[in-house]
Amino acid sequence: MISYREHRPLNGAFKGRGRNYLTLLACPHDGASLTLHGTEAHCTADPTHVFPFDDGILRLVPDTMRESVNAQSEAYESARASKGWTTPDESAFKSLPQTGLSGYPDGYWQHQAEATALLWRFLEAIRLQNGGLPIGPMGETAVIGAGMGWLAYGLDVAGYT
């Protein structure tokens, strides 16, 4: 599922810089490319394969599985909420993963911070090896996951499109 917050003609329904991210995705039925029509993604091979945006999320799930996937998502969110996992405000979100959120398992955010620090060191080494500038565009990246988007946010701040 892909988040978006506003419609931009040059970047489809996806907010941000860079490419049209819809080109990175494919129809889950037949693997064909997708095109944006208003607030829906349509399969180029079969016009009956239509995928809606729901509250900013592209529901790239076949019709036959949507109810089941929605139920699983709601159950997962309820289970996490019952254990104290919270949705951060903007300030807390921007401090992730170095300053963790309460309610998560012991060591969860420490592990995320250590893995992210390793990623930043790796990316910095590549940048230096290629003669990149300390600040500026770094290239394109795609983060596809089920989290809240803090890694994608950090990469964007670091200069990645």
PDB file of C-alpha atoms in Angstrom:
ATOM      1  CA  MET A   1       0.000   0.000   0.000  1.00  0.00           C
ATOM      2  CA  ILE A   2       1.325   3.421  -0.957  1.00  0.00           C
ATOM      3  CA  SER A   3       0.554   6.660   0.886  1.00  0.00           C
ATOM      4  CA  TYR A   4      -0.190   9.975  -0.768  1.00  0.00           C
ATOM      5  CA  ARG A   5      -1.465  13.279   0.494  1.00  0.00           C
ATOM      6  CA  GLU A   6      -2.246  15.359  -2.581  1.00  0.00           C
ATOM      7  CA  HIS A   7      -2.768  14.987  -6.308  1.00  0.00           C
ATOM      8  CA  ARG A   8       0.083  16.317  -8.450  1.00  0.00           C
ATOM      9  CA  PRO A   9      -0.271  16.010 -12.222  1.00  0.00           C
ATOM     10  CA  LEU A  10       3.471  15.475 -12.791  1.00  0.00           C
ATOM     11  CA  ASN A  11       3.774  12.805 -10.123  1.00  0.00           C
ATOM     12  CA  GLY A  12       0.398  11.121 -10.231  1.00  0.00           C
ATOM     13  CA  ALA A  13      -1.332  10.730  -6.892  1.00  0.00           C
ATOM     14  CA  PHE A  14       1.948  10.463  -5.057  1.00  0.00           C
ATOM     15  CA  LYS A  15       3.240  13.503  -3.216  1.00  0.00           C
ATOM     16  CA  GLY A  16       6.918  14.159  -3.435  1.00  0.00           C
ATOM     17  CA  ARG A  17       9.796  14.733  -5.760  1.00  0.00           C
ATOM     18  CA  GLY A  18      11.060  12.631  -8.593  1.00  0.00           C
ATOM     19  CA  ARG A  19       9.523   9.964 -10.712  1.00  0.00           C
ATOM     20  CA  ASN A  20       5.945   8.840 -10.997  1.00  0.00           C
ATOM     21  CA  TYR A  21       6.003   6.036  -8.436  1.00  0.00           C
ATOM     22  CA  LEU A  22       3.084   4.272 -10.088  1.00  0.00           C
ATOM     23  CA  THR A  23       5.581   3.055 -12.716  1.00  0.00           C
ATOM     24  CA  LEU A  24       7.265   0.962 -10.006  1.00  0.00           C
ATOM     25  CA  LEU A  25       4.082  -1.000  -9.321  1.00  0.00           C
ATOM     26  CA  ALA A  26       2.195  -3.658 -11.285  1.00  0.00           C
ATOM     27  CA  CYS A  27      -1.278  -5.126 -11.364  1.00  0.00           C
ATOM     28  CA  PRO A  28      -1.393  -7.967  -8.804  1.00  0.00           C
ATOM     29  CA  HIS A  29      -3.638 -10.009 -11.130  1.00  0.00           C
ATOM     30  CA  ASP A  30      -1.480 -10.112 -14.246  1.00  0.00           C
ATOM     31  CA  GLY A  31       1.653  -8.020 -13.675  1.00  0.00           C
ATOM     32  CA  ALA A  32       0.677  -5.391 -16.252  1.00  0.00           C
ATOM     33  CA  SER A  33       1.514  -1.725 -15.768  1.00  0.00           C
ATOM     34  CA  LEU A  34      -0.868   0.666 -14.055  1.00  0.00           C
ATOM     35  CA  THR A  35      -2.153   4.096 -15.003  1.00  0.00           C
ATOM     36  CA  LEU A  36      -3.767   6.729 -12.820  1.00  0.00           C
ATOM     37  CA  HIS A  37      -7.356   7.770 -13.548  1.00  0.00           C
ATOM     38  CA  GLY A  38      -8.521  10.281 -10.963  1.00  0.00           C
ATOM     39  CA  THR A  39      -8.291   8.555  -7.603  1.00  0.00           C
ATOM     40  CA  GLU A  40      -7.908   5.023  -8.953  1.00  0.00           C
ATOM     41  CA  ALA A  41      -5.119   2.992 -10.506  1.00  0.00           C
ATOM     42  CA  HIS A  42      -6.175   1.007 -13.583  1.00  0.00           C
ATOM     43  CA  CYS A  43      -4.518  -2.047 -15.120  1.00  0.00           C
ATOM     44  CA  THR A  44      -3.431  -1.373 -18.702  1.00  0.00           C
ATOM     45  CA  ALA A  45      -4.100  -5.001 -19.736  1.00  0.00           C
ATOM     46  CA  ASP A  46      -7.561  -5.454 -18.215  1.00  0.00           C
ATOM     47  CA  PRO A  47      -9.918  -2.522 -17.541  1.00  0.00           C
ATOM     48  CA  THR A  48     -11.784  -4.528 -14.903  1.00  0.00           C
ATOM     49  CA  HIS A  49      -8.705  -4.456 -12.649  1.00  0.00           C
ATOM     50  CA  VAL A  50      -9.180  -1.175 -10.763  1.00  0.00           C
ATOM     51  CA  PHE A  51      -7.476  -0.244  -7.496  1.00  0.00           C
ATOM     52  CA  PRO A  52      -8.802   2.625  -5.366  1.00  0.00           C
ATOM     53  CA  PHE A  53      -7.051   5.085  -3.123  1.00  0.00           C
ATOM     54  CA  ASP A  54      -8.682   4.910   0.296  1.00  0.00           C
ATOM     55  CA  ASP A  55      -7.795   7.624   2.800  1.00  0.00           C
ATOM     56  CA  GLY A  56      -4.471   8.217   1.064  1.00  0.00           C
ATOM     57  CA  ILE A  57      -3.567   4.548   0.630  1.00  0.00           C
ATOM     58  CA  LEU A  58      -3.450   2.787  -2.739  1.00  0.00           C
ATOM     59  CA  ARG A  59      -5.275  -0.496  -2.146  1.00  0.00           C
ATOM     60  CA  LEU A  60      -3.277  -2.610  -4.551  1.00  0.00           C
ATOM     61  CA  VAL A  61      -5.125  -5.783  -3.607  1.00  0.00           C
ATOM     62  CA  PRO A  62      -7.363  -7.922  -5.841  1.00  0.00           C
ATOM     63  CA  ASP A  63     -11.107  -7.435  -5.220  1.00  0.00           C
ATOM     64  CA  THR A  64     -11.431 -11.011  -3.977  1.00  0.00           C
ATOM     65  CA  MET A  65      -8.889 -10.359  -1.202  1.00  0.00           C
ATOM     66  CA  ARG A  66      -9.768  -6.801  -0.092  1.00  0.00           C
ATOM     67  CA  GLU A  67     -12.175  -7.773   2.672  1.00  0.00           C
ATOM     68  CA  SER A  68      -9.717 -10.304   4.113  1.00  0.00           C
ATOM     69  CA  VAL A  69      -6.736  -7.930   3.885  1.00  0.00           C
ATOM     70  CA  ASN A  70      -8.743  -5.106   5.494  1.00  0.00           C
ATOM     71  CA  ALA A  71      -9.789  -7.423   8.345  1.00  0.00           C
ATOM     72  CA  GLN A  72      -6.173  -8.557   8.865  1.00  0.00           C
ATOM     73  CA  SER A  73      -4.961  -4.935   8.866  1.00  0.00           C
ATOM     74  CA  GLU A  74      -7.582  -3.876  11.394  1.00  0.00           C
ATOM     75  CA  ALA A  75      -6.776  -6.855  13.637  1.00  0.00           C
ATOM     76  CA  TYR A  76      -3.050  -6.057  13.448  1.00  0.00           C
ATOM     77  CA  GLU A  77      -3.623  -2.385  14.294  1.00  0.00           C
ATOM     78  CA  SER A  78      -5.905  -3.300  17.202  1.00  0.00           C
ATOM     79  CA  ALA A  79      -3.393  -5.809  18.566  1.00  0.00           C
ATOM     80  CA  ARG A  80      -0.554  -3.257  18.386  1.00  0.00           C
ATOM     81  CA  ALA A  81      -2.705  -0.556  19.985  1.00  0.00           C
ATOM     82  CA  SER A  82      -3.637  -2.914  22.832  1.00  0.00           C
ATOM     83  CA  LYS A  83       0.084  -3.329  23.548  1.00  0.00           C
ATOM     84  CA  GLY A  84       0.628   0.417  23.659  1.00  0.00           C
ATOM     85  CA  TRP A  85       2.020   1.051  20.179  1.00  0.00           C
ATOM     86  CA  THR A  86       1.140   4.598  19.255  1.00  0.00           C
ATOM     87  CA  THR A  87       0.951   6.764  16.169  1.00  0.00           C
ATOM     88  CA  PRO A  88       3.448   9.586  16.635  1.00  0.00           C
ATOM     89  CA  ASP A  89       2.818  13.276  16.258  1.00  0.00           C
ATOM     90  CA  GLU A  90       5.032  15.195  13.814  1.00  0.00           C
ATOM     91  CA  SER A  91       7.771  15.935  16.328  1.00  0.00           C
ATOM     92  CA  ALA A  92       8.015  12.325  17.540  1.00  0.00           C
ATOM     93  CA  PHE A  93       7.888  11.046  13.942  1.00  0.00           C
ATOM     94  CA  LYS A  94      10.816  13.242  12.913  1.00  0.00           C
ATOM     95  CA  SER A  95      12.901  11.973  15.841  1.00  0.00           C
ATOM     96  CA  LEU A  96      12.533   8.305  14.832  1.00  0.00           C
ATOM     97  CA  PRO A  97      14.312   5.945  15.122  1.00  0.00           C
ATOM     98  CA  GLN A  98      16.847   7.589  17.473  1.00  0.00           C
ATOM     99  CA  THR A  99      14.135   8.540  19.982  1.00  0.00           C
ATOM    100  CA  GLY A 100      11.712   5.640  20.123  1.00  0.00           C
ATOM    101  CA  LEU A 101       8.010   5.580  20.819  1.00  0.00           C
ATOM    102  CA  SER A 102       6.614   4.144  24.027  1.00  0.00           C
ATOM    103  CA  GLY A 103       4.776   0.858  24.024  1.00  0.00           C
ATOM    104  CA  TYR A 104       7.029  -0.919  21.544  1.00  0.00           C
ATOM    105  CA  PRO A 105       8.950  -4.048  22.599  1.00  0.00           C
ATOM    106  CA  ASP A 106      12.209  -3.562  24.500  1.00  0.00           C
ATOM    107  CA  GLY A 107      15.046  -2.863  22.115  1.00  0.00           C
ATOM    108  CA  TYR A 108      12.779  -2.302  19.099  1.00  0.00           C
ATOM    109  CA  TRP A 109      13.752   1.320  18.446  1.00  0.00           C
ATOM    110  CA  GLN A 110      17.366   0.733  19.488  1.00  0.00           C
ATOM    111  CA  HIS A 111      17.588  -1.978  16.823  1.00  0.00           C
ATOM    112  CA  GLN A 112      15.972   0.331  14.247  1.00  0.00           C
ATOM    113  CA  ALA A 113      18.406   3.146  15.144  1.00  0.00           C
ATOM    114  CA  GLU A 114      21.448   0.851  14.851  1.00  0.00           C
ATOM    115  CA  ALA A 115      20.315  -0.563  11.497  1.00  0.00           C
ATOM    116  CA  THR A 116      19.579   2.935  10.191  1.00  0.00           C
ATOM    117  CA  ALA A 117      22.984   4.235  11.337  1.00  0.00           C
ATOM    118  CA  LEU A 118      24.617   1.366   9.447  1.00  0.00           C
ATOM    119  CA  LEU A 119      22.573   2.233   6.357  1.00  0.00           C
ATOM    120  CA  TRP A 120      23.619   5.922   6.580  1.00  0.00           C
ATOM    121  CA  ARG A 121      27.317   4.914   6.880  1.00  0.00           C
ATOM    122  CA  PHE A 122      26.979   2.628   3.867  1.00  0.00           C
ATOM    123  CA  LEU A 123      25.253   5.339   1.787  1.00  0.00           C
ATOM    124  CA  GLU A 124      27.875   7.901   2.844  1.00  0.00           C
ATOM    125  CA  ALA A 125      30.691   5.561   1.766  1.00  0.00           C
ATOM    126  CA  ILE A 126      29.063   5.097  -1.634  1.00  0.00           C
ATOM    127  CA  ARG A 127      28.570   8.862  -1.994  1.00  0.00           C
ATOM    128  CA  LEU A 128      32.225   9.553  -1.153  1.00  0.00           C
ATOM    129  CA  GLN A 129      33.475   6.755  -3.405  1.00  0.00           C
ATOM    130  CA  ASN A 130      31.536   8.278  -6.301  1.00  0.00           C
ATOM    131  CA  GLY A 131      32.780  11.805  -5.589  1.00  0.00           C
ATOM    132  CA  GLY A 132      29.399  13.072  -4.416  1.00  0.00           C
ATOM    133  CA  LEU A 133      28.939  16.385  -2.673  1.00  0.00           C
ATOM    134  CA  PRO A 134      28.233  16.438   1.089  1.00  0.00           C
ATOM    135  CA  ILE A 135      24.815  18.029   0.489  1.00  0.00           C
ATOM    136  CA  GLY A 136      22.635  17.723  -2.572  1.00  0.00           C
ATOM    137  CA  PRO A 137      20.767  15.237  -4.715  1.00  0.00           C
ATOM    138  CA  MET A 138      21.817  11.679  -3.985  1.00  0.00           C
ATOM    139  CA  GLY A 139      19.772   9.621  -6.465  1.00  0.00           C
ATOM    140  CA  GLU A 140      16.516   7.733  -6.481  1.00  0.00           C
ATOM    141  CA  THR A 141      15.316   5.245  -3.928  1.00  0.00           C
ATOM    142  CA  ALA A 142      12.109   3.388  -3.170  1.00  0.00           C
ATOM    143  CA  VAL A 143      11.082   2.202   0.275  1.00  0.00           C
ATOM    144  CA  ILE A 144       8.309  -0.346   0.146  1.00  0.00           C
ATOM    145  CA  GLY A 145       7.141  -1.474   3.530  1.00  0.00           C
ATOM    146  CA  ALA A 146       4.323  -1.576   5.995  1.00  0.00           C
ATOM    147  CA  GLY A 147       5.673   0.965   8.458  1.00  0.00           C
ATOM    148  CA  MET A 148       4.807   4.587   9.052  1.00  0.00           C
ATOM    149  CA  GLY A 149       7.295   5.984   6.535  1.00  0.00           C
ATOM    150  CA  TRP A 150      10.065   7.315   8.794  1.00  0.00           C
ATOM    151  CA  LEU A 151      12.826   5.678   6.710  1.00  0.00           C
ATOM    152  CA  ALA A 152      11.457   7.185   3.480  1.00  0.00           C
ATOM    153  CA  TYR A 153      11.229  10.549   5.229  1.00  0.00           C
ATOM    154  CA  GLY A 154      14.856  10.291   6.375  1.00  0.00           C
ATOM    155  CA  LEU A 155      16.052   9.366   2.881  1.00  0.00           C
ATOM    156  CA  ASP A 156      14.142  12.316   1.430  1.00  0.00           C
ATOM    157  CA  VAL A 157      15.750  14.702   3.947  1.00  0.00           C
ATOM    158  CA  ALA A 158      19.149  13.189   3.082  1.00  0.00           C
ATOM    159  CA  GLY A 159      18.713  14.132  -0.578  1.00  0.00           C
ATOM    160  CA  TYR A 160      17.245  11.015  -2.122  1.00  0.00           C
ATOM    161  CA  THR A 161      14.329  11.269  -4.509  1.00  0.00           C
TER     162      THR A 161
END
